[in-house]
Coordinates of C-alpha atoms in Angstrom, one line a residue:
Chain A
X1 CA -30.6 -34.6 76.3
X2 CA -27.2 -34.1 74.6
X3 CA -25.8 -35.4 78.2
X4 CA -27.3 -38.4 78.2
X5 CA -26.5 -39.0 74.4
X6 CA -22.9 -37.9 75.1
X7 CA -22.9 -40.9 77.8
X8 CA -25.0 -43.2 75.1
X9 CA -22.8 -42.6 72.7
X10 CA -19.5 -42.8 74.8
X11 CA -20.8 -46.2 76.4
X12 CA -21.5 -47.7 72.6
X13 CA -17.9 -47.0 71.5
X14 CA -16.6 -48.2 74.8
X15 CA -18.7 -51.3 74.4
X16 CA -17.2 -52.4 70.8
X17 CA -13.7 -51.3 71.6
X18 CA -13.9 -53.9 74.4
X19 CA -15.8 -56.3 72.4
X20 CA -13.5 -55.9 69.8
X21 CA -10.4 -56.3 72.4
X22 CA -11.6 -59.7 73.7
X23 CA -12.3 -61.1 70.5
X24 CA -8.9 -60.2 69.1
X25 CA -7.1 -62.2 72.0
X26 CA -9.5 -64.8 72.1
X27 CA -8.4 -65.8 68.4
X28 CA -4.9 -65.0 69.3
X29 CA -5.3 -67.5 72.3
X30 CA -6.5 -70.4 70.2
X31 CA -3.3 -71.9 69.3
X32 CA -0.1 -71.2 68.4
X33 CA 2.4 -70.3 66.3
X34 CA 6.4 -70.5 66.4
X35 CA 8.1 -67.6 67.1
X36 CA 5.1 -65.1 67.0
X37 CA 4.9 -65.7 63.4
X38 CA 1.8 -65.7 60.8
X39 CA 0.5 -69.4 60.6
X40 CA -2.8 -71.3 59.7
X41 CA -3.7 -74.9 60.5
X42 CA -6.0 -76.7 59.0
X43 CA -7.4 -80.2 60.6
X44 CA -9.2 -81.1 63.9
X45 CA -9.3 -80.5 67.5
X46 CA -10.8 -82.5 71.1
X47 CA -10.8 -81.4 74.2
X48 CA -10.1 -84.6 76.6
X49 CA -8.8 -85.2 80.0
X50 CA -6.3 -87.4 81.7
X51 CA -4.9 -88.6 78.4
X52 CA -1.5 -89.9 78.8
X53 CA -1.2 -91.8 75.2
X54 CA -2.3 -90.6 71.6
X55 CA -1.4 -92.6 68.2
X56 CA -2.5 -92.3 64.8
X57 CA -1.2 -93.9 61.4
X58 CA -0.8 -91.6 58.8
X59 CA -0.2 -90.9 54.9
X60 CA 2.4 -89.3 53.2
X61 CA 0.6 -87.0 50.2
X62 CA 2.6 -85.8 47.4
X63 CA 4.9 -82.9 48.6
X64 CA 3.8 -79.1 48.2
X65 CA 7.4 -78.4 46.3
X66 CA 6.4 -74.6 45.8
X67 CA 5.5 -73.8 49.0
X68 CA 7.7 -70.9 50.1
X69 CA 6.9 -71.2 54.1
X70 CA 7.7 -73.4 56.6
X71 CA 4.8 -76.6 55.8
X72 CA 4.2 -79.1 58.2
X73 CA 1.7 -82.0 59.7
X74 CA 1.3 -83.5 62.9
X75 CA -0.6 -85.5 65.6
X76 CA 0.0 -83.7 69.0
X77 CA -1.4 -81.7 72.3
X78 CA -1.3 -79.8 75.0
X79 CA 0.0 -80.6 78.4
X80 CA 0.0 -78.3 81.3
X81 CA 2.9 -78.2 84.2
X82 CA 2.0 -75.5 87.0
X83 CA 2.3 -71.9 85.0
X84 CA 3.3 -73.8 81.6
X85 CA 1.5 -75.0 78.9
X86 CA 3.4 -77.0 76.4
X87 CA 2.5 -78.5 72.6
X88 CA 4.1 -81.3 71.9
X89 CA 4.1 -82.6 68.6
X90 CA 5.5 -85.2 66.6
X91 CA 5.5 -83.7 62.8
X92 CA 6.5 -84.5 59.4
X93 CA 8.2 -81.6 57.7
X94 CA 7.6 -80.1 54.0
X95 CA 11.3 -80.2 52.4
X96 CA 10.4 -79.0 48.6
X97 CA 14.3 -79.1 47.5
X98 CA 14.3 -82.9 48.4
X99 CA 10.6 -83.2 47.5
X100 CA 10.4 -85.4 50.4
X101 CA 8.8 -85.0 54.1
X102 CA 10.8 -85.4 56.8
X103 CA 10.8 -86.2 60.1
X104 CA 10.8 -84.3 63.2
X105 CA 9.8 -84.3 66.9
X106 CA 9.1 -80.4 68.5
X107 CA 7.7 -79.5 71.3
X108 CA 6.6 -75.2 72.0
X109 CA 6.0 -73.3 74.7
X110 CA 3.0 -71.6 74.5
X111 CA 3.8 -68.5 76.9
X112 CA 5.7 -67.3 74.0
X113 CA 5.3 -69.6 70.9
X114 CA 9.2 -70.9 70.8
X115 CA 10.3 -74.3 70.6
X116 CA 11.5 -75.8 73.8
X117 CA 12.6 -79.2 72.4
X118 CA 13.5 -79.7 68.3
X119 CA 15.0 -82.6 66.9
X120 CA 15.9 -83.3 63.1
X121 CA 15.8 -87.4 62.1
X122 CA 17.8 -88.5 58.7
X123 CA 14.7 -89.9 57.8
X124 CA 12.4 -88.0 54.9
X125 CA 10.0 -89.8 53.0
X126 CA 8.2 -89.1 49.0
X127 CA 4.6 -89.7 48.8
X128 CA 2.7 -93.0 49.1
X129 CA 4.1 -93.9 52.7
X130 CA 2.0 -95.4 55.9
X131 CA 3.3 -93.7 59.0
X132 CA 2.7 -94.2 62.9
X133 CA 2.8 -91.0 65.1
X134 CA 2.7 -91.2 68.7
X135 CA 2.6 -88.9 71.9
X136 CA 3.2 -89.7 75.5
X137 CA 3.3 -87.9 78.8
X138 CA 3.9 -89.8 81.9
X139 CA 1.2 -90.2 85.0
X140 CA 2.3 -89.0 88.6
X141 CA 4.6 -91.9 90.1
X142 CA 5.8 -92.9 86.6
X143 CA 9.9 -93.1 86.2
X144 CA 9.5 -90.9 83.4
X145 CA 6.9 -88.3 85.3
X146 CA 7.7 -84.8 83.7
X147 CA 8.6 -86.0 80.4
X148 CA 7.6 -86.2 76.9
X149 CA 7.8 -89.2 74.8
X150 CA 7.5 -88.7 70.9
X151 CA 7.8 -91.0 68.0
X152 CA 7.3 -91.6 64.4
X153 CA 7.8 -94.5 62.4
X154 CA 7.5 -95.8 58.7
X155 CA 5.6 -98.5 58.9
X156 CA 6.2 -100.5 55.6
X157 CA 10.2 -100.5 56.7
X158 CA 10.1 -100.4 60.7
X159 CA 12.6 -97.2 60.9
X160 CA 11.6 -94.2 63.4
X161 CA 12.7 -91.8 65.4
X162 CA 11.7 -91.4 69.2
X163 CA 13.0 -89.7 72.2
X164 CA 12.2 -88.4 75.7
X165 CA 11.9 -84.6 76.3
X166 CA 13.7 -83.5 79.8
X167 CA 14.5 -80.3 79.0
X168 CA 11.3 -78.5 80.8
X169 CA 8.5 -80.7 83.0
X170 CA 5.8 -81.3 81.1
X171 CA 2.2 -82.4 82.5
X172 CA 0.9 -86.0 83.7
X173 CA -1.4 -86.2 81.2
X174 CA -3.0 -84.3 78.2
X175 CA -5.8 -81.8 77.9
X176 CA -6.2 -80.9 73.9
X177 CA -5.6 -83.3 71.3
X178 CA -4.5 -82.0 67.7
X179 CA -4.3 -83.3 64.3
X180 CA -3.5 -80.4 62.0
X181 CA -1.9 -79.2 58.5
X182 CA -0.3 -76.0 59.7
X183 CA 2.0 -73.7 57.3
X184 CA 3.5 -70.4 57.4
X185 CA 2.8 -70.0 53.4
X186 CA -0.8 -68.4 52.5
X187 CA -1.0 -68.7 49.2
X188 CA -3.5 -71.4 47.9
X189 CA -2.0 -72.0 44.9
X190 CA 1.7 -73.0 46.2
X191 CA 0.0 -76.2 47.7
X192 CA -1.3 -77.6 43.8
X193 CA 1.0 -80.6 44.5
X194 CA -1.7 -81.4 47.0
X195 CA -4.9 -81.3 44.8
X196 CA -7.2 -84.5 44.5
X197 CA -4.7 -85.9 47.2
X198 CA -5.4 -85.9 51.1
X199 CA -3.4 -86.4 54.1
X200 CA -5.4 -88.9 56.1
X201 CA -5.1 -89.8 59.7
X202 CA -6.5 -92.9 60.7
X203 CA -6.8 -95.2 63.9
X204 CA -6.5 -92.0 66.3
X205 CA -7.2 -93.2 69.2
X206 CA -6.5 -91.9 72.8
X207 CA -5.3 -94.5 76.3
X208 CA -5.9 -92.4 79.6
X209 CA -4.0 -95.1 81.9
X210 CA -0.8 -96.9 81.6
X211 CA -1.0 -100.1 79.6
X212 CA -4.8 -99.0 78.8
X213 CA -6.6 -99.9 75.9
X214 CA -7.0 -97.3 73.0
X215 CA -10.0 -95.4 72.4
X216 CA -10.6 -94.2 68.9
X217 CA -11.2 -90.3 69.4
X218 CA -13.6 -88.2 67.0
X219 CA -12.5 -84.9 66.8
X220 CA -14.0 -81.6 65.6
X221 CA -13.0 -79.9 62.0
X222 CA -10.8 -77.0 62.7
X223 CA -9.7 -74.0 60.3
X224 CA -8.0 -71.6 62.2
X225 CA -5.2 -68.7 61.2
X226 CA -3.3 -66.2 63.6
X227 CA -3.9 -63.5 61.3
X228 CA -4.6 -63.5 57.3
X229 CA -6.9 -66.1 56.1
X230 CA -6.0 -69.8 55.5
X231 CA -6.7 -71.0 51.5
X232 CA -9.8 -72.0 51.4
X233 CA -8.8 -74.5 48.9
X234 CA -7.9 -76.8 51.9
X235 CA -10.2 -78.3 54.0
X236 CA -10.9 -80.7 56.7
X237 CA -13.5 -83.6 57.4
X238 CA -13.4 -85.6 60.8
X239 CA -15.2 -88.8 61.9
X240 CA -14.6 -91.9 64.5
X241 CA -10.5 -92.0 64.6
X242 CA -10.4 -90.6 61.4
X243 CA -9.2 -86.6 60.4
X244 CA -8.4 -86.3 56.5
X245 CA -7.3 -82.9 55.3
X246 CA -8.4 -82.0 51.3
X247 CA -7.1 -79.6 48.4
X248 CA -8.7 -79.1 45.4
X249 CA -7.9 -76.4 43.0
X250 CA -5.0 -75.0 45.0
Chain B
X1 CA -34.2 -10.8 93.4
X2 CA -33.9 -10.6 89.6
X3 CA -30.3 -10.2 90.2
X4 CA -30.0 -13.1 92.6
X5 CA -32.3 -15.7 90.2
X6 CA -30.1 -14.1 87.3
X7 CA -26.9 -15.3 89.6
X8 CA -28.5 -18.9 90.5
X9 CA -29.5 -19.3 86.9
X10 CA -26.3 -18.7 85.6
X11 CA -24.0 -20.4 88.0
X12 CA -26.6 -23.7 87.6
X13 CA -26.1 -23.2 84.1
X14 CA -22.2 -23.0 84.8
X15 CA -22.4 -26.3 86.6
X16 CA -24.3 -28.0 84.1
X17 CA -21.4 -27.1 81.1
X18 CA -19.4 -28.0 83.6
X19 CA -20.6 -31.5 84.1
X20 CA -21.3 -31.7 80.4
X21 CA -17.4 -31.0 79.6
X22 CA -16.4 -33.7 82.7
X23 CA -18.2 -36.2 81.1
X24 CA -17.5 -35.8 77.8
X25 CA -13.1 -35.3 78.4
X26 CA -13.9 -38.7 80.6
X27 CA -14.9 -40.2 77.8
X28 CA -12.5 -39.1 75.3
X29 CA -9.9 -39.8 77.6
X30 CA -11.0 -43.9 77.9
X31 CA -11.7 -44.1 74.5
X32 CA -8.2 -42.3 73.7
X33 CA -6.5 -45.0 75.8
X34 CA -8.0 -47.9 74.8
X35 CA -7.3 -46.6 70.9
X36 CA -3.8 -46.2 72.0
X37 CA -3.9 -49.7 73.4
X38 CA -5.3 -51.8 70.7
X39 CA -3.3 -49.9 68.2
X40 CA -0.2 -51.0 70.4
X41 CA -1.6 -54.6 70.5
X42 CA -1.9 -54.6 66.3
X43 CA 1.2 -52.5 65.7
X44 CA 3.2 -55.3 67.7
X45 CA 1.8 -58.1 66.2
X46 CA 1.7 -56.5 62.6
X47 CA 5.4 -56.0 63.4
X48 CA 6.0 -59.5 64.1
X49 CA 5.0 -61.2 61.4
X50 CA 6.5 -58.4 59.1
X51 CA 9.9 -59.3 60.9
X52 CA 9.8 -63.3 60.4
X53 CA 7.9 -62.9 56.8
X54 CA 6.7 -66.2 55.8
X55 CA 9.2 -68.0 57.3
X56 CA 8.7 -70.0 61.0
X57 CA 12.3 -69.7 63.0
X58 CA 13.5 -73.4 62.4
X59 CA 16.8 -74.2 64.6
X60 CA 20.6 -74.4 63.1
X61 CA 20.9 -78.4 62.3
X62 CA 23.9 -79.2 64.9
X63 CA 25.1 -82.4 64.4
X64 CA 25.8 -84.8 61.3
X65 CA 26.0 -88.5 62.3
X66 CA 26.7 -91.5 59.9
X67 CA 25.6 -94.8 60.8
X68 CA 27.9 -97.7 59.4
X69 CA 29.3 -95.4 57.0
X70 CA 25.2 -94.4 55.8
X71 CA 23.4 -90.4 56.0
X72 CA 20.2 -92.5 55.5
X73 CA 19.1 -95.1 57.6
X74 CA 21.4 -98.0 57.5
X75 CA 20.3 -101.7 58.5
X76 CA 22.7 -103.9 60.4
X77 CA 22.3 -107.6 60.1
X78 CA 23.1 -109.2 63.4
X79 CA 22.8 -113.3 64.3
X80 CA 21.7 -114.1 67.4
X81 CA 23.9 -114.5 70.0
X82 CA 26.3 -112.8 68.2
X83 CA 28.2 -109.1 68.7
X84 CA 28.6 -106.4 65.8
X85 CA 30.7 -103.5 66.0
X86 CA 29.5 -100.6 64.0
X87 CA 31.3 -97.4 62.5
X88 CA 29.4 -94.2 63.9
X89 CA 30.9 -90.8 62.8
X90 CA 29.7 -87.8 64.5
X91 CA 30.4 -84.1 64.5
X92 CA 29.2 -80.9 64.8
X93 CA 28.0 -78.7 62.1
X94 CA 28.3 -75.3 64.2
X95 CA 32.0 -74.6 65.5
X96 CA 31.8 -74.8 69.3
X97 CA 29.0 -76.9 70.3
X98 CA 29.4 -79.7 72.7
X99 CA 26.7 -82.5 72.1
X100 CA 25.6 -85.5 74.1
X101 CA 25.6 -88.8 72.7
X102 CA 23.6 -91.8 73.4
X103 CA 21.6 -95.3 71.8
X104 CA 18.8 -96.6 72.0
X105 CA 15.9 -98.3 70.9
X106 CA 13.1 -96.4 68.7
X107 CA 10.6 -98.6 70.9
X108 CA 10.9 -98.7 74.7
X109 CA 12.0 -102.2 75.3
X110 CA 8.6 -104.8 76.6
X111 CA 8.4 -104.9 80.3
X112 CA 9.9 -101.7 81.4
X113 CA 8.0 -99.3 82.9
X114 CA 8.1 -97.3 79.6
X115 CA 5.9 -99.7 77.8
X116 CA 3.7 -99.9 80.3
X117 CA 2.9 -96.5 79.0
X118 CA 3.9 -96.1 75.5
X119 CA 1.9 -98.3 72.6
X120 CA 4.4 -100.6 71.4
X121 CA 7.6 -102.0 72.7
X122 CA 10.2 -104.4 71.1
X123 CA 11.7 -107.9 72.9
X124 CA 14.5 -107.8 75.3
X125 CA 17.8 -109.7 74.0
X126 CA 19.4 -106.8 72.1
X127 CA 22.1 -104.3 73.9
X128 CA 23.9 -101.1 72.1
X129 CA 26.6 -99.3 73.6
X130 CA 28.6 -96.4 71.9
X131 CA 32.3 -95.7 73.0
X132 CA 32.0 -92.0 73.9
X133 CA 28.4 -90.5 75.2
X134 CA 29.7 -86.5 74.0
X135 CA 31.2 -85.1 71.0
X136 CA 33.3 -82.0 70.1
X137 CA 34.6 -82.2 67.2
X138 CA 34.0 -84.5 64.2
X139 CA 35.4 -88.2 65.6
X140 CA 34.6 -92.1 64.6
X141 CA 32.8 -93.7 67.2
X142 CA 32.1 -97.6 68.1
X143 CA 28.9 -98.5 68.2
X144 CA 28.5 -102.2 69.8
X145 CA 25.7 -104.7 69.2
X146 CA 24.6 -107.8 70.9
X147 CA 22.0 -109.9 70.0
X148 CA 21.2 -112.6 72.7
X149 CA 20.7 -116.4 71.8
X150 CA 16.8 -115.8 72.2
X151 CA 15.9 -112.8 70.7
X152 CA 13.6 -113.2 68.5
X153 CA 14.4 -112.8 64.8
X154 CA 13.6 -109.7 63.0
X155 CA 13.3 -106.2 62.1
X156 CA 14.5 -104.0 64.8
X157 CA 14.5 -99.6 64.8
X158 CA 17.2 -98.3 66.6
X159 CA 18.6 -94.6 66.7
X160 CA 21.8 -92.8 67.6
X161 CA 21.2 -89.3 68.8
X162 CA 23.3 -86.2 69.5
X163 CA 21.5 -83.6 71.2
X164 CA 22.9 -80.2 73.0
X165 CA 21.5 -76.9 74.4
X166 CA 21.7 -73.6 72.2
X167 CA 21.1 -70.2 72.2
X168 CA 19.4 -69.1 68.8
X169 CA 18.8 -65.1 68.2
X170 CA 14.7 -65.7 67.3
X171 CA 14.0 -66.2 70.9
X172 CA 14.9 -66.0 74.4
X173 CA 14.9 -69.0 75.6
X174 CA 17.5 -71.8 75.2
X175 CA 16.6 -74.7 72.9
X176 CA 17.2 -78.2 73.4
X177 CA 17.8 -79.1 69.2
X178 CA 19.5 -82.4 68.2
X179 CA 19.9 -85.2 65.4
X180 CA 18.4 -88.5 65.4
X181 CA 20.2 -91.2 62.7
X182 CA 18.0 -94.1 62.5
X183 CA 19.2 -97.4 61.7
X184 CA 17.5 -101.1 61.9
X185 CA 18.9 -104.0 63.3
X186 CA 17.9 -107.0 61.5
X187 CA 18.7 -110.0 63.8
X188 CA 18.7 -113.6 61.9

């Protein structure tokens, strides 16, 4: 008897240590972070194939000026080359001493969370301003095949910021499609600037062949954090084409 | 034959602490090094997110580039069928670094087989040139603009970029980090 509840007991505590081991990595798997470090995201998530295209308009909210880690968001998605995944993601970056968002064009590695690709623009905006995001792999054949292709514009002036990624190969076409809040800071209260205000992505649509016509995409609310919690002051509702991230009472 | 039942009593009894003991050190021993592995796993994340803090590793800005004399985006008023050319000074903000240098339109132009892929594309008609395509050290570059007789009027986004390849001590991998200057070319 005390054999068999040696082996019972040994088989229990070998069952949730592995349990526990898979889970772990699972979460750890979900997405990514730059650099290995501590981020949350807050927004939506689809899972699509043979995208080559992806474009949304979006908002500029007031600016989080006491945030204290790296704040950004961003349209964007995974492409896979062979061994390598990439996330390539057109962003608008947090800058609380200008109090404006500015933009920039990244693109990450996910093999070990660093940036492969990161441009700066001279172009930051305050709150109140339309924007157009957009993110393009090429399809086998193309001139461009192995690149990436981001942009973002303001939309009430015409100014933007594009270029083509060569630096790695990227995919032929897209597999996960993002819209996403993500910050390095986990205090709720830091983000007040953003309560009763939303950033709100609109007209997200998807095109899975050259020249193809857009297809609005409805994505799947997403709160997710590498480790630590992400304030649940912030939240995230998605329909047809549409992702809008909340705050109230940061 | 009391003896000899005493003997297979006790060395069956020997076996069976025997077995007991194999079992039980086999299971300390898995559950010992799977302990010892998911405490490596959390001690080295744990550590690397003590190491960066709150902070994500952003790259050293390289480059600053001034459009027509502008930091901010500038806009350049071209007639058609006309040729500007522009002011564009350009260095590097981190001693050493040799960037690339290049034009071009925010848009691919209409036709190409870019925007057969990419959502929007502007006109043909306008051409950009800069004198030098890498930089050094800080230096004043032309930028040249024409506008052809039928390009259509209006509000165009163009960017000069300078881009270069970096080691940065967060990671081991090179990065590719640049600046784009955006500027608008308003033909009338």
């Amino acid at each position: 008897m005390t054999s068999k509840a040696n082996i019972k007991y040994a088989g229990f505590v070998f069952g949730m240590i592995l349990t526990l081991t898979m889970t772990t990595n699972s979460a750890l798997a979900a997405s990514t972070c730059d650099g290995g470090s501590a981020c949350w995201q807050i927004g939506a998530e689809h899972t699509i194939s043979g995208i080559v295209d992806i474009n949304a308009d979006v908002n500029t909210p007031p600016v989080p000026t006491s945030v204290t880690g790296t704040t950004l968001y961003w349209i964007g998605a995974d492409t896979v080359q062979g061994t390598n995944k990439y996330l390539t993601q057109p962003e608008l970056l947090a800058v609380p001493g200008d109090n404006k968002w500015r933009i920039t064009l990244e693109s990450v590695n996910y093999a070990n969370g660093n940036d492969v690709n990161y441009y700066f623009s001279n172009m930051e905006y305050s709150s109140g301003k339309s924007m157009y995001m957009e993110d393009v792999v090429f399809p086998v054949g193309h001139v461009r095949a192995g690149q990436n292709f981001q942009d973002v514009e303001d939309l009430s002036v015409g100014f933007g910021a594009s270029q083509y990624f060569n630096g790695v190969t990227y995919g032929n076409s897209f597999n996960k499609m993002y819209a996403e809040l993500e910050s390095y800071d986990f205090t709720g209260s830091h983000f007040s600037a953003l309560n009763s205000h939303s950033i709100s992505f609109t007209n997200y649509q998807s095109e899975t062949t050259p020249g193809g016509t857009g297809t609005l995409q409805t994505l799947t609310a997403t709160k997710w954090a590498s480790s630590g919690t992400a304030p649940s002051c912030i939240t995230s509702t998605a329909g047809s084409g549409t992702i809008t991230i909340s705050a109230s009472g940061c | 034959m009391y003896t000899q039942k005493a003997k297979g009593e006790n060395e069956k009894l020997k076996m069976n602490i025997n077995n007991k003991q194999k079992i039980v050190i086999a299971a300390v021993l898995i559950m010992g090094g799977l302990a010892t592995f998911m405490t490596m796993n959390v001690m080295s994340t744990q550590s690397a997110v003590a190491q960066v803090a709150d902070h994500r590793p952003t790259p050293p800005e390289p480059f600053s580039i001034a459009v027509n004399g502008h930091n901010e985006p500038a806009i350049v008023t071209l007639k058609r069928g006309q040729t500007e050319q522009i002011d564009v000074l350009i260095g590097p903000k981190i001693a050493g670094i040799i960037g690339n240098v290049s034009v071009q339109s925010v848009r691919p132009i209409c036709g190409t087989p870019e925007a057969n892929v990419i959502s929007k594309c502007i006109p043909s008609g306008i051409t950009a040139f800069i004198s030098e395509n890498t930089v050094s050290a800080t230096k004043h570059m032309v930028l040249t603009i024409t506008a052809d007789p039928n390009m259509p009027s209006g509000f165009y986004a163009y960017e000069v970029t300078a881009d270069t390849t970096m080691n940065v001590p967060y990671q081991d991998t090179p990065i590719h980090v640049g600046n784009i200057s955006a500027f608008g070319i308003q033909v009338t």
